Amino acid sequence: MADILSLKESAVVYLDRSGGLEKLTEDCKQFNDPQHAEAVYRFCVTVNPSDVIEVDPVLGDCVLHEPLRATALFQSVFFLAIKTLSLIEKIHTQSQVNVILNLTHLPPFPEYTLDLGCFPRGRGPMRPISMEGLVIAVTRVTKYTQGARFLCINDDCPCSTGFHHIRVHAPGATESATVRNDFSCMICNSQLKEDVKFRVLGDKQLVELIHVKALEVLNARQQSSLRYQSVTLFLRDELCNSMTIGRLYRVLGIPAHVHQWPNLTWSVEANGVRPWEPEYLCNISVGFQELLRATASSPWRFSAIAAHGFGLDIAPPGSYDTLKLGLLLSLVQTRADAEEACHNLDLLVVATDTLVFDRLMTYSLGLARRGVRHQASGEMFASLSRDEHGTGTANIHAGSALLATGGICMLGDLGYYKKDKLDSIQSVLESRTVSVFILGKKYGEDADQQLSFPLQCSFWALADPSQRSGRTDCTVLGTAEMGPVPLQLADTFGLVIQCKDMLREQALLAQTVHTLQQSVQPGKPLYPSRWEFSSQDYQELVTHAQTLKVELSPGAEKMIHGYYMASRRVRTLSQGVKMSVASIKLL
Ligand SMILES: [Zn+2]
């Protein structure tokens, strides 16, 4: 008993020092509306485990390892404070106080982190842990019962009035664990009945979090038989809508076994959510540093040589330099920052022999921070399913484009897409949002709802002009060269590179010799040059370039402005010179 008393004392000292008591006084004001009587009063308190340990190591240990006991301690301290300071007159029992402890962080030790890639993971202790991962699905926000008041049906029992039987939500509890009709009175053992008008509802949202390495499976660089299992997070109240599909987060949460007959699932009740970015090494290789020094006299040479020597495993140096430069530019330009501003460069390559270009793109995709190759069998934007964790609401799953947030989504040859798919790519590229329509009737809601998610990736696509779409209007100027791709769709790409003229006989021969030699003697350097860079060198260069803050020199600005004006004029002249709308916007 003395032990509990000293813990409560320490809790008061901590709350006093951390400003928690002041916040409590502030929070209580909203409950003092005389029109309003509630069964449960909810308080969130920020708890810094390091500071608690400073005050009392035993209390700190309790906060970190026995979250339910710690919550009960703070609950009784809060009730005492409210009563002693007369903060809320209408509060009657301690069980009416619902305390949520929001931990600021956890100690940086392996015992407190969960690797989402490890298995089995359901055997760990039910205490706060931290995990990092990628959001691959979110549900709509639905309601849950924060707290409810129960009355005894026996009129002679003191529990037939007042606030003796209060149930509040605990981590991992299902709706039926909080409210049910077979509870019995602790005094007379009669049945309890819920006083429905006192039920307090809160918001909840379910999120699927997966190990970030799962993206490597989608990259299609190497075939992998690995399978990653996502974990379900429960976000409640303030945390709802704090996670965006396709982004990375560090989540602090309490694991819980959720019983739902006949299943038992392992889920996590989120306690805190923060955006997270893995650390990338951005050293510049010695080779590129030397190149930079050697080419410092010219603004063009560095990028020209970097593009010249790019992707040598696939194409000989000097071929498709414009495309290689475009790929590098798109890699550097594409990222999603904390402000959620969009930086991207969509690339459409028009070429008769798509195989080499497909290989070049696949190779470049491996250099991106995040690269997703869209598979014909997969969903490109978003798909819906019914949530299986008891809410029955719509669960929105990320498709390739949303999974590629902050990176590249490679579409491959557009000639293989059906017209309706091409139309949806066009509308998504124009609006840069992915919209999902949720039929209310199907997912247990009264009204239909349309949700939108920002599209924050660059698309890479190929088109073969020799493929005919069977249209009759393909003789119209400007449509014939794009093959199966409608001009309006090509217009939405920021950069269209025509590679068909490059395949002259000589280039074709060079490519053939290159491919043959590569397959006979893989890895052998074919073109001894002073400037040789490995894939890793390029990857580091791209990563480093992404972190640079670029400023336009007055000369460059003048040139781009001149080009912009000229392109606008050319477009209005409409004398057959094509300039896509997206390109002009990009400029
Ligand atoms: Zn009773």
Coordinates of C-alpha atoms and ligand atoms in Angstrom, one line a residue:
M1 CA 0.0 0.0 0.0
A2 CA 2.8 2.4 1.0
D3 CA 4.4 1.4 -2.3
I4 CA 1.4 2.6 -4.3
L5 CA 1.1 5.7 -2.3
S6 CA 4.7 6.7 -3.0
L7 CA 4.2 6.0 -6.7
K8 CA 1.2 8.3 -6.7
E9 CA 3.2 10.9 -4.9
S10 CA 5.9 10.6 -7.6
A11 CA 3.2 10.9 -10.3
V12 CA 2.0 14.2 -8.7
V13 CA 5.6 15.5 -8.6
Y14 CA 6.1 14.6 -12.2
L15 CA 2.8 16.2 -13.3
D16 CA 3.6 19.3 -11.4
R17 CA 7.1 19.6 -12.9
S18 CA 6.0 18.8 -16.4
G19 CA 3.1 21.2 -16.5
G20 CA 0.6 18.3 -16.5
L21 CA -1.4 19.7 -13.6
E22 CA -1.8 23.0 -15.4
K23 CA -3.0 21.2 -18.5
L24 CA -5.4 19.2 -16.4
T25 CA -6.9 22.4 -15.0
E26 CA -7.2 23.8 -18.6
D27 CA -8.7 20.6 -19.9
C28 CA -11.4 20.5 -17.2
K29 CA -12.8 23.8 -18.2
Q30 CA -14.5 22.3 -21.3
F31 CA -16.4 19.8 -19.1
N32 CA -18.0 22.4 -16.9
D33 CA -20.8 23.2 -19.2
P34 CA -23.9 22.6 -16.9
Q35 CA -26.0 21.4 -19.8
H36 CA -23.6 18.6 -20.3
A37 CA -23.2 15.5 -18.0
E38 CA -21.0 12.7 -19.2
A39 CA -20.2 9.3 -18.0
V40 CA -16.6 9.4 -18.8
Y41 CA -14.1 12.4 -18.9
R42 CA -11.1 11.8 -21.2
F43 CA -7.7 13.3 -20.6
C44 CA -4.5 13.0 -22.6
V45 CA -1.3 13.5 -20.8
T46 CA 2.2 13.7 -22.4
V47 CA 4.6 11.5 -20.5
N48 CA 8.4 11.7 -21.1
P49 CA 9.8 8.4 -19.7
S50 CA 13.3 9.9 -19.1
D51 CA 11.8 12.6 -17.0
V52 CA 9.6 10.2 -15.1
I53 CA 12.7 8.0 -14.3
E54 CA 14.5 11.1 -13.0
V55 CA 11.6 11.6 -10.6
D56 CA 11.1 8.0 -9.6
P57 CA 12.8 5.0 -11.3
V58 CA 10.0 2.7 -10.1
L59 CA 7.3 4.8 -11.6
G60 CA 9.4 5.1 -14.8
D61 CA 9.7 1.3 -15.0
C62 CA 5.9 1.0 -14.5
V63 CA 5.2 3.5 -17.4
L64 CA 7.5 1.5 -19.7
H65 CA 6.6 -2.0 -18.8
E66 CA 3.1 -2.0 -17.2
P67 CA 1.1 0.5 -19.2
L68 CA -2.2 -0.5 -17.7
R69 CA -1.0 -0.2 -14.1
A70 CA 0.6 3.2 -14.9
T71 CA -2.6 4.4 -16.5
A72 CA -4.5 3.3 -13.3
L73 CA -2.0 5.2 -11.1
F74 CA -2.4 8.4 -13.2
Q75 CA -6.2 7.9 -13.2
S76 CA -6.4 7.9 -9.5
V77 CA -4.0 10.9 -9.2
F78 CA -6.2 12.8 -11.7
F79 CA -9.4 12.0 -9.8
L80 CA -7.8 13.2 -6.6
A81 CA -6.6 16.4 -8.2
I82 CA -10.0 17.1 -9.8
K83 CA -11.8 16.5 -6.4
T84 CA -9.3 18.4 -4.3
L85 CA -9.2 21.4 -6.6
S86 CA -12.9 21.1 -7.4
L87 CA -12.2 21.2 -11.1
I88 CA -15.3 19.3 -12.2
E89 CA -18.3 19.3 -9.9
K90 CA -20.3 16.6 -11.6
I91 CA -17.6 13.9 -11.4
H92 CA -18.5 11.2 -8.9
T93 CA -16.2 8.2 -9.1
Q94 CA -12.7 7.5 -10.2
S95 CA -13.8 5.2 -12.9
Q96 CA -15.2 8.2 -14.7
V97 CA -11.7 9.4 -15.4
N98 CA -10.3 8.1 -18.7
V99 CA -6.6 8.8 -18.9
I100 CA -4.5 8.3 -22.0
L101 CA -0.7 8.4 -21.5
N102 CA 1.0 9.7 -24.6
L103 CA 4.7 8.7 -24.4
T104 CA 7.1 11.1 -26.1
H105 CA 9.7 8.4 -26.9
L106 CA 11.1 5.1 -25.8
P107 CA 14.6 4.2 -24.7
P108 CA 16.8 3.5 -27.8
F109 CA 17.4 -0.1 -27.0
P110 CA 16.5 -3.2 -29.0
E111 CA 14.1 -4.4 -26.3
Y112 CA 11.9 -1.5 -27.2
T113 CA 11.9 -1.8 -30.9
L114 CA 10.1 -4.3 -33.1
D115 CA 11.4 -5.2 -36.5
L116 CA 8.4 -5.7 -38.6
G117 CA 10.3 -8.2 -40.7
C118 CA 10.9 -10.6 -37.8
F119 CA 8.7 -13.6 -37.1
P120 CA 7.1 -14.8 -34.8
R121 CA 6.2 -11.4 -33.3
G122 CA 3.1 -12.1 -31.2
R123 CA 5.0 -13.5 -28.2
G124 CA 6.5 -10.3 -27.0
P125 CA 5.4 -8.5 -23.9
M126 CA 2.3 -6.3 -24.0
R127 CA 4.2 -3.0 -23.3
P128 CA 5.0 0.0 -25.5
I129 CA 7.3 -0.7 -28.4
S130 CA 8.5 1.3 -31.4
M131 CA 8.3 0.2 -35.0
E132 CA 9.0 1.7 -38.4
G133 CA 7.3 0.9 -41.6
L134 CA 5.3 1.8 -44.7
V135 CA 1.5 2.4 -44.8
I136 CA -0.1 0.2 -47.4
A137 CA -3.7 0.4 -46.5
V138 CA -6.0 2.7 -44.4
T139 CA -9.7 2.4 -43.5
R140 CA -12.2 5.1 -43.3
V141 CA -12.7 6.7 -39.9
T142 CA -15.4 5.0 -37.9
K143 CA -16.8 5.3 -34.4
Y144 CA -15.9 3.2 -31.3
T145 CA -17.1 3.3 -27.7
Q146 CA -14.7 5.3 -25.5
G147 CA -16.7 4.7 -22.4
A148 CA -20.2 3.7 -21.2
R149 CA -22.2 3.7 -18.0
F150 CA -23.9 0.6 -16.7
L151 CA -26.7 0.4 -14.1
C152 CA -27.8 -2.5 -12.0
I153 CA -31.4 -3.7 -12.8
N154 CA -32.0 -4.4 -9.1
D155 CA -33.7 -1.2 -7.8
D156 CA -32.6 -1.9 -4.2
C157 CA -28.9 -2.0 -5.1
P158 CA -26.8 1.2 -4.7
C159 CA -25.5 0.6 -8.2
S160 CA -28.9 1.1 -9.8
T161 CA -28.0 4.8 -9.9
G162 CA -24.8 6.8 -10.0
F163 CA -21.6 6.1 -11.7
H164 CA -20.3 2.8 -10.1
H165 CA -20.1 0.7 -13.2
I166 CA -18.2 2.5 -15.9
R167 CA -16.4 0.7 -18.7
V168 CA -13.7 2.4 -20.8
H169 CA -11.8 1.2 -23.8
A170 CA -8.5 -0.6 -23.1
P171 CA -5.8 -1.3 -25.7
G172 CA -6.7 -4.2 -27.8
A173 CA -10.3 -4.4 -26.6
T174 CA -13.0 -5.0 -29.2
E175 CA -16.3 -3.2 -29.2
S176 CA -18.0 -6.2 -27.5
A177 CA -15.4 -6.2 -24.8
T178 CA -16.3 -2.7 -23.8
V179 CA -20.1 -2.8 -24.2
R180 CA -22.0 -6.0 -23.9
N181 CA -25.2 -7.1 -22.1
D182 CA -24.0 -9.9 -19.9
F183 CA -22.1 -8.0 -17.3
S184 CA -23.2 -8.5 -13.7
C185 CA -23.3 -6.2 -10.7
M186 CA -20.3 -6.5 -8.4
I187 CA -22.5 -6.0 -5.3
C188 CA -25.7 -8.0 -5.8
N189 CA -24.7 -10.0 -8.9
S190 CA -27.8 -8.9 -10.8
Q191 CA -27.6 -8.1 -14.5
L192 CA -26.2 -4.8 -15.6
K193 CA -27.9 -2.7 -18.3
E194 CA -26.2 0.1 -20.3
D195 CA -27.5 3.6 -19.9
V196 CA -27.3 4.3 -23.6
K197 CA -27.7 8.1 -23.4
F198 CA -24.3 8.3 -21.5
R199 CA -22.3 6.4 -24.1
V200 CA -19.2 8.3 -25.2
L201 CA -18.1 7.7 -28.8
G202 CA -14.6 8.3 -30.3
D203 CA -13.0 8.0 -33.7
K204 CA -11.0 5.1 -34.9
Q205 CA -9.1 4.2 -38.0
L206 CA -7.2 1.0 -39.0
V207 CA -3.9 1.1 -40.8
E208 CA -1.8 -1.6 -42.3
L209 CA 1.9 -1.1 -41.7
I210 CA 4.6 -3.2 -43.4
H211 CA 8.4 -3.4 -43.4
V212 CA 10.0 -1.0 -45.8
K213 CA 11.9 -3.8 -47.3
A214 CA 8.7 -5.1 -48.9
L215 CA 9.3 -2.4 -51.5
E216 CA 12.3 -4.3 -52.8
V217 CA 9.9 -7.1 -53.8
L218 CA 7.9 -4.7 -56.0
N219 CA 11.1 -3.3 -57.6
A220 CA 11.4 -6.4 -59.7
R221 CA 15.1 -6.1 -59.9
Q222 CA 15.6 -9.6 -58.7
Q223 CA 13.0 -12.3 -58.3
S224 CA 12.3 -12.9 -54.7
S225 CA 10.2 -15.5 -52.9
L226 CA 10.1 -13.4 -49.8
R227 CA 6.8 -12.5 -48.3
Y228 CA 6.2 -9.7 -45.8
Q229 CA 3.3 -9.7 -43.4
S230 CA 1.8 -6.4 -42.5
V231 CA 0.6 -5.5 -39.0
T232 CA -2.7 -3.8 -38.2
L233 CA -2.5 -0.6 -36.3
F234 CA -5.5 0.9 -34.4
L235 CA -5.4 4.7 -34.5
R236 CA -7.9 6.4 -32.1
D237 CA -9.2 9.9 -31.7
E238 CA -6.4 12.5 -32.1
L239 CA -4.3 10.0 -34.1
C240 CA -7.0 9.4 -36.8
N241 CA -5.8 10.7 -40.2
S242 CA -2.3 11.2 -38.9
M243 CA -0.9 8.6 -41.4
T244 CA -1.0 8.9 -45.2
I245 CA -1.0 5.9 -47.5
G246 CA 2.4 5.3 -49.2
R247 CA 4.4 7.1 -46.6
L248 CA 6.9 6.0 -43.9
Y249 CA 6.3 6.3 -40.2
R250 CA 7.8 5.5 -36.8
V251 CA 5.0 4.3 -34.6
L252 CA 5.0 3.9 -30.9
G253 CA 2.3 1.5 -29.8
I254 CA 1.2 -1.2 -27.4
P255 CA 0.7 -4.7 -28.9
A256 CA -2.5 -6.5 -28.1
H257 CA -4.1 -9.8 -28.8
V258 CA -7.5 -9.0 -30.3
H259 CA -10.0 -11.7 -29.6
Q260 CA -12.7 -12.1 -32.2
W261 CA -14.2 -15.5 -32.1
P262 CA -13.0 -17.8 -33.6
N263 CA -9.9 -15.8 -34.4
L264 CA -7.1 -14.2 -32.3
T265 CA -5.2 -11.5 -34.1
W266 CA -2.1 -9.7 -33.1
S267 CA -2.5 -5.9 -33.5
V268 CA -1.0 -2.7 -32.2
E269 CA -2.7 0.2 -30.5
A270 CA -0.9 3.3 -31.7
N271 CA 0.2 5.7 -29.0
G272 CA 2.2 8.1 -31.1
V273 CA 2.9 8.5 -34.8
R274 CA 5.8 10.4 -36.4
P275 CA 6.9 10.6 -40.1
W276 CA 10.1 8.7 -40.6
E277 CA 12.8 8.7 -43.2
P278 CA 15.5 6.0 -43.3
E279 CA 19.0 7.3 -43.3
Y280 CA 20.6 7.3 -46.7
L281 CA 24.4 7.3 -47.2
C282 CA 25.2 10.2 -49.5
N283 CA 28.9 10.0 -50.1
I284 CA 30.1 11.0 -53.5
S285 CA 32.5 8.5 -55.0
V286 CA 36.1 9.5 -55.7
G287 CA 35.5 9.1 -59.4
F288 CA 32.6 11.6 -59.5
Q289 CA 34.6 14.0 -57.3
E290 CA 37.5 13.9 -59.8
L291 CA 35.1 14.4 -62.7
L292 CA 33.5 17.4 -61.0
R293 CA 37.0 19.0 -60.5
A294 CA 38.0 18.2 -64.1
T295 CA 34.8 19.6 -65.6
A296 CA 34.4 22.7 -63.4
S297 CA 35.1 25.0 -66.3
S298 CA 31.9 24.1 -68.1
P299 CA 28.3 23.9 -66.8
W300 CA 27.5 21.1 -69.3
R301 CA 30.3 18.6 -69.2
F302 CA 29.7 17.0 -65.9
S303 CA 26.1 16.0 -66.7
A304 CA 27.1 15.0 -70.2
I305 CA 29.8 12.7 -69.1
A306 CA 27.6 11.3 -66.3
A307 CA 24.9 10.5 -68.8
H308 CA 27.4 9.2 -71.3
G309 CA 28.7 6.5 -69.0
F310 CA 25.3 5.6 -67.5
G311 CA 23.8 2.1 -67.8
L312 CA 26.8 0.6 -69.6
D313 CA 25.6 -2.9 -68.8
I314 CA 22.6 -2.3 -71.1
A315 CA 23.6 0.0 -73.9
P316 CA 27.0 1.1 -75.3
P317 CA 28.2 4.5 -74.2
G318 CA 27.1 7.4 -76.4
S319 CA 23.8 5.8 -77.3
Y320 CA 20.5 7.2 -76.1
D321 CA 22.3 9.9 -74.1
T322 CA 19.2 12.1 -74.0
L323 CA 17.2 9.4 -72.5
K324 CA 19.9 8.5 -70.0
L325 CA 20.1 12.2 -69.0
G326 CA 16.3 12.3 -68.7
L327 CA 16.2 9.2 -66.5
L328 CA 18.9 10.7 -64.2
L329 CA 17.0 14.0 -64.1
S330 CA 13.8 12.3 -63.2
L331 CA 15.6 10.3 -60.5
V332 CA 17.1 13.4 -58.9
Q333 CA 13.9 15.5 -59.3
T334 CA 11.5 13.0 -57.7
R335 CA 11.0 13.1 -54.0
A336 CA 8.3 13.7 -51.5
D337 CA 9.2 16.0 -48.7
A338 CA 7.6 16.7 -45.3
E339 CA 5.6 19.6 -46.7
E340 CA 4.1 17.1 -49.0
A341 CA 4.9 19.3 -51.9
C342 CA 5.2 17.5 -55.2
H343 CA 8.5 17.2 -57.0
N344 CA 8.3 14.9 -60.0
L345 CA 9.3 14.5 -63.7
D346 CA 7.1 12.1 -65.7
L347 CA 8.9 10.4 -68.6
L348 CA 7.4 9.0 -71.8
V349 CA 9.8 7.3 -74.2
V350 CA 8.7 6.8 -77.7
A351 CA 10.8 4.1 -79.4
T352 CA 10.4 1.3 -82.0
D353 CA 12.5 -1.2 -80.1
T354 CA 11.2 -1.0 -76.6
L355 CA 13.2 -3.9 -75.2
V356 CA 16.5 -1.9 -74.7
F357 CA 14.6 1.0 -73.2
D358 CA 12.6 -1.2 -70.9
R359 CA 15.9 -2.6 -69.6
L360 CA 17.4 0.8 -69.2
M361 CA 14.4 1.9 -67.2
T362 CA 14.4 -1.2 -65.1
Y363 CA 18.1 -0.6 -64.3
S364 CA 17.4 3.0 -63.4
L365 CA 14.4 2.0 -61.3
G366 CA 16.9 0.2 -59.0
L367 CA 18.7 3.4 -58.3
A368 CA 15.6 5.2 -57.1
R369 CA 14.9 5.5 -53.4
R370 CA 11.7 3.9 -54.1
G371 CA 10.9 2.2 -57.4
V372 CA 7.8 0.2 -58.1
R373 CA 7.3 -1.7 -61.4
H374 CA 3.6 -1.9 -62.0
Q375 CA 2.5 -5.5 -62.7
A376 CA -0.4 -6.2 -65.0
S377 CA -2.0 -8.3 -62.3
G378 CA -1.8 -5.6 -59.6
E379 CA -3.8 -2.5 -59.0
M380 CA -2.3 0.7 -60.3
F381 CA -4.0 3.3 -58.0
A382 CA -6.1 2.0 -55.2
S383 CA -8.4 -0.9 -54.4
L384 CA -11.1 -1.5 -51.8
S385 CA -11.9 -4.3 -49.5
R386 CA -14.1 -4.8 -46.5
D387 CA -12.2 -4.5 -43.2
E388 CA -12.0 -7.8 -41.3
H389 CA -11.3 -6.4 -37.9
G390 CA -14.9 -6.0 -36.9
T391 CA -15.7 -2.6 -38.3
G392 CA -16.8 -3.8 -41.7
T393 CA -15.9 -0.5 -43.2
A394 CA -14.1 0.2 -46.5
N395 CA -10.3 -0.6 -46.4
I396 CA -8.4 1.3 -49.0
H397 CA -5.3 -0.5 -50.3
A398 CA -2.4 1.3 -52.1
G399 CA -1.8 0.4 -55.7
S400 CA 1.6 0.7 -57.5
A401 CA 1.4 4.5 -57.9
L402 CA 0.7 5.1 -54.2
L403 CA 3.3 2.6 -53.1
A404 CA 5.8 4.5 -55.2
T405 CA 5.2 7.8 -53.2
G406 CA 8.4 9.8 -53.3
G407 CA 9.8 7.6 -56.1
I408 CA 9.2 6.1 -59.5
C409 CA 6.3 4.1 -60.8
M410 CA 7.3 2.3 -63.9
L411 CA 4.4 1.5 -66.2
G412 CA 6.3 -0.2 -69.0
D413 CA 4.9 -0.4 -72.5
L414 CA 1.6 1.6 -72.7
G415 CA 0.7 -0.5 -75.8
Y416 CA -0.3 -3.3 -73.4
Y417 CA -2.8 -1.2 -71.5
K418 CA -6.5 -1.2 -72.3
K419 CA -8.1 2.1 -73.3
D420 CA -10.0 2.6 -70.0
K421 CA -6.7 2.1 -68.1
L422 CA -5.0 4.7 -70.3
D423 CA -7.9 7.1 -69.7
S424 CA -7.5 6.7 -65.9
I425 CA -3.7 7.2 -66.1
Q426 CA -4.4 10.4 -68.0
S427 CA -6.9 11.8 -65.5
V428 CA -4.7 10.9 -62.6
L429 CA -1.7 12.6 -64.2
E430 CA -3.8 15.7 -65.0
S431 CA -5.2 16.0 -61.4
R432 CA -2.3 14.4 -59.6
T433 CA -4.7 12.9 -57.2
V434 CA -6.0 9.3 -56.9
S435 CA -9.7 9.3 -56.1
V436 CA -11.6 6.4 -54.6
F437 CA -15.4 6.1 -54.6
I438 CA -16.9 4.3 -51.7
L439 CA -20.4 3.0 -52.0
G440 CA -22.0 3.6 -48.7
K441 CA -24.5 0.7 -49.1
K442 CA -21.8 -1.8 -49.6
Y443 CA -19.7 -0.8 -46.6
G444 CA -22.3 -0.2 -43.9
E445 CA -22.5 3.6 -44.2
D446 CA -25.4 5.9 -45.0
A447 CA -23.8 8.0 -47.6
D448 CA -21.5 7.4 -50.5
Q449 CA -18.1 9.0 -50.1
Q450 CA -15.3 10.0 -52.4
L451 CA -11.7 10.1 -51.0
S452 CA -8.7 11.6 -52.7
F453 CA -5.0 10.9 -52.2
P454 CA -2.2 13.0 -53.6
L455 CA -0.1 11.3 -56.2
Q456 CA 3.5 11.9 -55.4
C457 CA 5.6 9.9 -57.8
S458 CA 7.0 10.1 -61.3
F459 CA 5.7 7.8 -64.0
W460 CA 8.0 6.2 -66.5
A461 CA 6.3 4.8 -69.6
L462 CA 7.2 3.5 -73.1
A463 CA 5.3 3.7 -76.3
D464 CA 6.1 1.9 -79.6
P465 CA 5.0 4.1 -82.6
S466 CA 5.1 1.0 -84.9
Q467 CA 2.1 -0.5 -83.0
R468 CA -1.1 0.6 -84.5
S469 CA -4.1 1.1 -82.4
G470 CA -6.5 0.5 -85.3
R471 CA -7.8 4.1 -85.1
T472 CA -8.8 5.7 -88.3
D473 CA -7.6 9.2 -87.2
C474 CA -4.0 8.1 -87.0
T475 CA -3.0 10.0 -90.1
V476 CA -3.9 13.2 -88.3
L477 CA -0.7 15.1 -87.6
G478 CA 0.7 14.3 -84.2
T479 CA -1.1 11.1 -83.4
A480 CA 0.6 8.8 -85.8
E481 CA 4.0 9.0 -84.1
M482 CA 2.7 8.1 -80.7
G483 CA 1.5 4.6 -81.7
P484 CA -1.2 3.4 -79.3
V485 CA -0.9 6.4 -76.9
P486 CA -3.5 9.1 -77.4
L487 CA -2.0 12.5 -77.8
Q488 CA -3.9 13.9 -74.8
L489 CA -2.2 11.2 -72.6
A490 CA 1.3 12.0 -74.1
D491 CA 0.5 15.6 -73.3
T492 CA 0.3 14.9 -69.6
F493 CA 3.9 13.6 -69.4
G494 CA 6.4 16.4 -68.5
L495 CA 9.1 14.9 -70.7
V496 CA 8.6 13.0 -74.0
I497 CA 11.7 11.6 -75.5
Q498 CA 11.6 10.3 -79.1
C499 CA 14.2 7.6 -79.6
K500 CA 13.1 6.2 -82.9
D501 CA 15.5 8.1 -85.0
M502 CA 18.5 6.9 -83.0
L503 CA 18.1 3.4 -84.2
R504 CA 20.0 4.0 -87.4
E505 CA 21.9 1.1 -88.8
Q506 CA 25.1 2.0 -87.1
A507 CA 23.6 2.4 -83.7
L508 CA 21.7 -0.8 -84.2
L509 CA 24.9 -2.6 -84.9
A510 CA 26.6 -1.2 -81.9
Q511 CA 23.7 -2.2 -79.7
T512 CA 23.8 -5.8 -81.1
V513 CA 27.5 -6.2 -80.6
H514 CA 27.2 -4.8 -77.1
T515 CA 24.4 -7.1 -76.1
L516 CA 26.2 -10.1 -77.6
Q517 CA 29.4 -9.3 -75.8
Q518 CA 27.6 -8.7 -72.5
S519 CA 26.0 -12.1 -72.7
V520 CA 29.2 -13.9 -73.6
Q521 CA 31.5 -12.1 -71.2
P522 CA 29.3 -10.5 -68.5
G523 CA 31.0 -8.0 -66.3
K524 CA 34.0 -7.5 -68.6
P525 CA 34.7 -3.8 -69.2
L526 CA 34.2 -3.3 -72.9
Y527 CA 35.0 0.4 -73.2
P528 CA 38.1 1.3 -71.3
S529 CA 37.6 5.0 -70.3
R530 CA 39.0 7.4 -67.9
W531 CA 35.6 7.9 -66.4
E532 CA 34.1 4.7 -65.2
F533 CA 31.3 4.6 -62.6
S534 CA 29.6 1.7 -60.9
S535 CA 25.8 1.5 -60.2
Q536 CA 26.5 2.3 -56.6
D537 CA 28.4 5.5 -57.7
Y538 CA 25.3 6.6 -59.6
Q539 CA 23.0 5.7 -56.7
E540 CA 25.1 7.8 -54.3
L541 CA 25.2 10.6 -56.8
V542 CA 21.4 10.6 -57.2
T543 CA 20.9 10.5 -53.4
H544 CA 23.3 13.3 -52.9
A545 CA 21.8 15.5 -55.7
Q546 CA 18.4 15.1 -54.2
T547 CA 19.6 16.8 -51.0
L548 CA 21.0 19.8 -52.8
K549 CA 19.2 23.1 -52.8
V550 CA 19.4 24.2 -56.4
E551 CA 19.4 27.9 -57.4
L552 CA 19.1 29.1 -60.9
S553 CA 21.8 31.4 -62.2
P554 CA 20.5 34.5 -64.0
G555 CA 21.9 33.1 -67.3
A556 CA 20.0 29.8 -66.8
E557 CA 16.8 31.5 -65.9
K558 CA 17.0 33.7 -69.0
M559 CA 17.6 30.7 -71.2
I560 CA 14.7 28.7 -69.7
H561 CA 12.4 31.8 -69.9
G562 CA 13.4 32.3 -73.6
Y563 CA 12.7 28.6 -74.3
Y564 CA 9.4 28.8 -72.5
M565 CA 8.3 31.8 -74.5
A566 CA 9.4 30.2 -77.8
S567 CA 7.5 27.0 -77.0
R568 CA 4.3 28.8 -76.2
R569 CA 4.6 30.7 -79.5
V570 CA 5.3 27.4 -81.3
R571 CA 2.2 25.8 -79.7
T572 CA -0.1 28.6 -80.7
L573 CA 1.3 28.6 -84.3
S574 CA 0.2 25.0 -84.6
Q575 CA 2.3 24.4 -87.7
G576 CA 2.8 20.8 -86.7
V577 CA 5.5 21.3 -84.1
K578 CA 4.4 19.5 -81.0
M579 CA 5.0 20.7 -77.5
S580 CA 3.1 19.1 -74.7
V581 CA 1.1 21.2 -72.2
A582 CA 2.8 19.4 -69.3
S583 CA 6.2 20.3 -70.7
I584 CA 5.3 23.9 -70.9
K585 CA 3.9 23.8 -67.3
L586 CA 7.1 22.1 -66.2
L587 CA 9.2 24.9 -67.7
Ligands
ZN1 ZN -26.4 -4.4 -8.1

